[in-house]
Short mmCIF file of C-alpha atoms in Angstrom, two decimals:
data_model
loop_
_atom_site.label_atom_id
_atom_site.label_comp_id
_atom_site.label_asym_id
_atom_site.label_seq_id
_atom_site.Cartn_x
_atom_site.Cartn_y
_atom_site.Cartn_z
CA SER D 1 29.39 -14.29 -22.97
CA VAL D 2 31.73 -15.93 -20.99
CA HIS D 3 35.62 -16.03 -21.42
CA ASN D 4 39.17 -16.50 -18.86
CA VAL D 5 40.59 -12.88 -19.26
CA ASN D 6 44.25 -13.51 -17.48
CA GLY D 7 43.17 -15.73 -15.13
CA GLN D 8 39.80 -14.42 -14.26
CA LEU D 9 36.14 -15.42 -15.53
CA GLN D 10 34.26 -12.64 -17.06
CA ILE D 11 30.32 -12.79 -17.91
CA THR D 12 29.81 -10.30 -19.76
CA GLY D 13 25.61 -9.99 -20.76
CA VAL D 14 24.54 -7.85 -23.80
CA TYR D 15 21.60 -6.86 -24.78
CA PRO D 16 20.32 -7.89 -28.33
CA LEU D 17 18.24 -4.88 -28.65
CA ASP D 18 18.36 -4.33 -32.74
CA HIS D 19 16.33 -7.90 -32.64
CA PHE D 20 13.48 -6.82 -30.59
CA ARG D 21 12.77 -3.24 -31.49
CA ASP D 22 9.72 -4.13 -34.17
CA TYR D 23 7.93 -5.77 -30.59
CA GLY D 24 4.18 -4.85 -30.60
CA SER D 25 0.59 -5.61 -29.33
CA PRO D 26 0.35 -9.14 -28.25
CA ARG D 27 -2.82 -8.95 -30.55
CA MET D 28 -0.58 -8.62 -33.68
CA LYS D 29 1.62 -11.79 -32.96
CA GLY D 30 1.67 -12.76 -36.15
CA VAL D 31 0.59 -10.36 -38.68
CA ILE D 32 2.04 -8.78 -41.32
CA GLY D 33 5.34 -10.02 -39.18
CA ILE D 34 5.13 -7.86 -35.60
CA HIS D 35 5.94 -10.09 -32.66
CA GLY D 36 4.09 -10.33 -30.00
CA THR D 37 4.88 -9.20 -25.76
CA ASP D 38 4.63 -13.31 -24.70
CA SER D 39 7.69 -15.92 -24.87
CA ASN D 40 10.27 -16.15 -27.69
CA GLU D 41 12.96 -17.46 -29.04
CA TYR D 42 16.79 -15.35 -30.19
CA MET D 43 19.29 -17.82 -30.45
CA GLY D 44 17.89 -21.11 -29.15
CA LYS D 45 16.89 -19.21 -26.07
CA LYS D 46 13.96 -18.28 -24.69
CA VAL D 47 13.61 -14.57 -24.19
CA PHE D 48 10.52 -12.69 -21.97
CA VAL D 49 9.31 -9.79 -23.36
CA ARG D 50 6.08 -7.83 -21.10
CA ASP D 51 4.91 -4.59 -21.17
CA VAL D 52 5.39 -2.30 -18.54
CA ASP D 53 2.83 -0.85 -16.06
CA SER D 54 0.19 0.77 -17.72
CA LYS D 55 2.11 2.84 -20.16
CA LYS D 56 2.58 -0.54 -22.31
CA ALA D 57 6.16 0.53 -22.93
CA ILE D 58 8.39 -3.37 -23.57
CA GLU D 59 10.90 -4.21 -20.98
CA LEU D 60 13.62 -7.16 -22.05
CA TRP D 61 15.62 -8.56 -19.29
CA ALA D 62 17.79 -11.25 -18.65
CA GLU D 63 18.83 -13.11 -15.08
CA ILE D 64 22.31 -13.85 -14.12
CA ARG D 65 22.72 -16.84 -11.81
CA LEU D 66 26.50 -17.34 -10.49
CA THR D 67 26.76 -19.21 -7.14
CA VAL D 68 30.97 -19.00 -6.01
CA PRO D 69 33.36 -19.24 -2.79
CA ALA D 70 33.17 -16.97 -0.36
CA ARG D 71 37.10 -16.54 -0.78
CA MET D 72 37.02 -15.43 -4.58
CA GLY D 73 36.86 -11.77 -5.40
CA VAL D 74 33.67 -10.74 -7.34
CA VAL D 75 33.37 -7.89 -9.85
CA ILE D 76 29.61 -6.46 -10.93
CA ARG D 77 29.34 -3.73 -13.20
CA ASN D 78 25.74 -3.33 -14.27
CA ILE D 79 23.70 -0.22 -16.11
CA TYR D 80 20.17 -1.61 -15.30
CA GLY D 81 18.53 -3.93 -12.84
CA ASP D 82 18.37 -4.98 -9.89
CA ILE D 83 21.30 -7.03 -7.28
CA ALA D 84 20.89 -9.60 -5.23
CA LEU D 85 23.19 -11.11 -3.16
CA SER D 86 22.91 -14.14 -0.78
CA GLY D 87 25.57 -15.88 1.40
CA GLY D 88 24.63 -18.27 4.87
CA ILE D 89 27.28 -19.75 7.11
CA PRO D 90 30.57 -19.56 5.46
CA PRO D 91 32.54 -23.10 5.95
CA ALA D 92 35.71 -22.95 8.03
CA GLY D 93 38.61 -20.46 6.16
CA GLN D 94 36.88 -20.20 3.31
CA THR D 95 36.28 -16.20 3.92
CA GLY D 96 38.99 -13.32 3.22
CA GLY D 97 37.04 -12.79 -0.39
CA SER D 98 35.74 -9.44 -1.87
CA PHE D 99 33.04 -8.21 -3.20
CA ASP D 100 32.94 -4.63 -5.78
CA GLY D 101 29.58 -3.71 -7.27
CA PHE D 102 28.17 -1.13 -9.08
CA THR D 103 25.08 -0.94 -10.45
CA ASP D 104 23.55 2.35 -12.43
CA VAL D 105 20.21 2.14 -11.88
CA GLY D 106 19.03 -0.45 -9.87
CA ASP D 107 18.80 -1.77 -6.07
CA PHE D 108 21.21 -3.58 -4.09
CA THR D 109 19.99 -6.51 -1.68
CA VAL D 110 22.29 -8.30 0.46
CA TYR D 111 21.46 -11.77 2.68
CA ARG D 112 24.15 -12.56 4.98
CA PRO D 113 27.00 -12.11 3.12
CA GLU D 114 30.27 -14.25 3.88
CA TRP D 115 33.00 -11.49 2.03
CA SER D 116 35.20 -9.89 4.11
CA SER D 117 35.31 -6.57 2.47
CA MET D 118 32.17 -4.97 0.50
CA LYS D 119 32.01 -1.98 -1.83
CA ILE D 120 28.79 -1.78 -2.91
CA GLN D 121 27.69 1.51 -5.40
CA SER D 122 24.34 3.15 -7.36
CA SER D 123 24.39 6.12 -9.36
CA TYR D 124 19.95 5.45 -8.60
CA GLY D 125 18.33 2.67 -5.92
CA LYS D 126 18.79 1.76 -2.31
CA VAL D 127 20.82 -0.80 -0.71
CA SER D 128 19.26 -3.21 1.65
CA PHE D 129 20.83 -5.64 4.11
CA THR D 130 18.01 -8.04 5.81
CA ASP D 131 19.88 -9.68 7.82
CA GLY D 132 23.40 -8.43 9.87
CA PHE D 133 26.36 -7.92 7.62
CA GLY D 134 27.42 -11.66 7.87
CA ALA D 135 30.93 -12.28 7.40
CA ALA D 136 31.85 -8.75 6.44
CA ARG D 137 34.21 -6.58 8.55
CA THR D 138 34.53 -3.50 6.11
CA VAL D 139 31.11 -2.23 3.86
CA GLN D 140 31.27 0.83 1.78
CA ILE D 141 27.77 1.81 0.21
CA LYS D 142 27.74 4.97 -1.83
CA THR D 143 24.67 5.92 -3.58
CA ASN D 144 23.76 9.62 -5.41
CA VAL D 145 19.81 8.91 -5.29
CA GLY D 146 18.63 6.43 -2.98
CA SER D 147 18.63 5.59 0.81
CA THR D 148 20.11 2.31 3.20
CA TYR D 149 18.60 0.15 5.15
CA PHE D 150 19.87 -2.00 8.09
CA THR D 151 18.28 -5.10 9.47
CA LEU D 152 20.18 -6.04 12.56
CA PRO D 153 19.65 -8.95 14.81
CA PRO D 154 20.29 -9.14 18.53
CA GLY D 155 24.11 -8.45 19.76
CA ALA D 156 25.03 -6.39 16.40
CA ASN D 157 27.63 -4.25 17.23
CA PRO D 158 28.62 -2.14 13.97
CA THR D 159 30.33 0.78 13.57
CA PHE D 160 28.58 3.28 11.10
CA ILE D 161 29.64 6.09 9.76
CA ALA D 162 27.98 8.28 7.28
CA HIS D 163 27.82 11.24 5.13
CA LYS D 164 24.69 12.76 3.59
CA ASP D 165 23.45 15.69 1.49
CA LEU D 166 20.18 15.56 2.20
CA GLY D 167 18.54 13.44 4.07
CA PHE D 168 17.67 11.56 7.76
CA LEU D 169 19.25 9.26 9.78
CA HIS D 170 17.55 6.97 11.26
CA ASN D 171 18.18 4.54 14.02
CA ASP D 172 15.19 2.30 15.62
CA ILE D 173 17.65 -0.05 17.18
CA THR D 174 18.54 2.12 20.63
CA GLU D 175 18.20 5.31 21.54
CA ALA D 176 22.06 5.85 20.41
CA PRO D 177 21.90 9.61 18.82
CA PHE D 178 24.76 9.58 15.68
CA LYS D 179 27.15 12.07 16.60
CA LYS D 180 29.22 14.03 14.19
CA ASP D 181 33.18 13.63 14.43
CA SER D 182 36.06 15.63 13.79
CA ASP D 183 35.62 15.74 9.69
CA GLY D 184 31.66 15.87 9.76
CA ASN D 185 30.86 12.23 9.60
CA SER D 186 27.87 11.72 11.69
CA VAL D 187 28.79 8.43 13.93
CA LEU D 188 26.83 5.63 15.59
CA ARG D 189 28.40 2.82 17.82
CA LEU D 190 25.89 -0.33 18.58
CA GLY D 191 27.06 -2.46 21.52
CA ASP D 192 31.32 -2.27 21.90
CA GLY D 193 30.88 -0.73 17.94
CA GLN D 194 33.93 -3.32 17.31
CA GLY D 195 31.57 -5.34 14.33
CA THR D 196 32.15 -4.55 11.32
CA ARG D 197 32.89 -1.07 10.02
CA VAL D 198 30.16 0.40 7.96
CA ASP D 199 31.22 3.73 5.35
CA VAL D 200 27.96 5.03 3.88
CA ALA D 201 27.90 8.11 1.67
CA MET D 202 24.77 9.28 -0.29
CA SER D 203 24.03 12.38 -1.45
CA VAL D 204 20.53 12.40 -1.07
CA GLY D 205 18.90 9.57 0.78
CA SER D 206 18.19 9.01 4.26
CA LEU D 207 20.00 5.37 6.58
CA HIS D 208 17.50 3.80 8.42
CA LEU D 209 18.42 1.04 10.85
CA HIS D 210 15.89 -1.56 12.55
CA PRO D 211 16.12 -4.95 14.11
CA VAL D 212 14.97 -8.14 12.98
CA GLY D 213 11.21 -8.74 12.85
CA SER D 214 10.74 -5.26 12.46
CA SER D 215 8.33 -3.83 9.80
CA GLN D 216 9.68 -1.64 8.30
#
């Protein structure tokens, strides 16, 4: 559903679980009222239900695609599922917005974001920046169980401030080591360190830095 709440666009997705509790084997489609696991319709919309791996459990999913200008702030709250963010080169004067995303179980994949500030949190899942930090100047990442991956282009000059309870810090871009600061955080500056500030907090997980074009 889509609503305007105090001038903000709110998109809420609710899975119709009760409608799909009686799904069974594809061979049972049309037999004694049991639905199969191929394409189906719900409220006039096509819903895809498939078996999951070898467990033959039912996975009900939905995909939401949203395109917004970089100047707008975006807030995402997700229970289960991956989130992919794709930007590019923002038009002049279009940066300045913010992104605030949370998923309980799921991965974040970020490609050249156009927001100036980003906050990403996942209880169980990894966070990957696949080609630098785009227009972002400040990035805050927090994972409970999950690693973080940063693929950076030549000349990138971010500063990483990392904290972990259990995990490792891998820098495959330069020979520079992470150094402890007075607060016990691990700090790494690439180049002059005047680029994006990246704060990473992981309970269980490792941080990985790779150059663009490398195999991970």
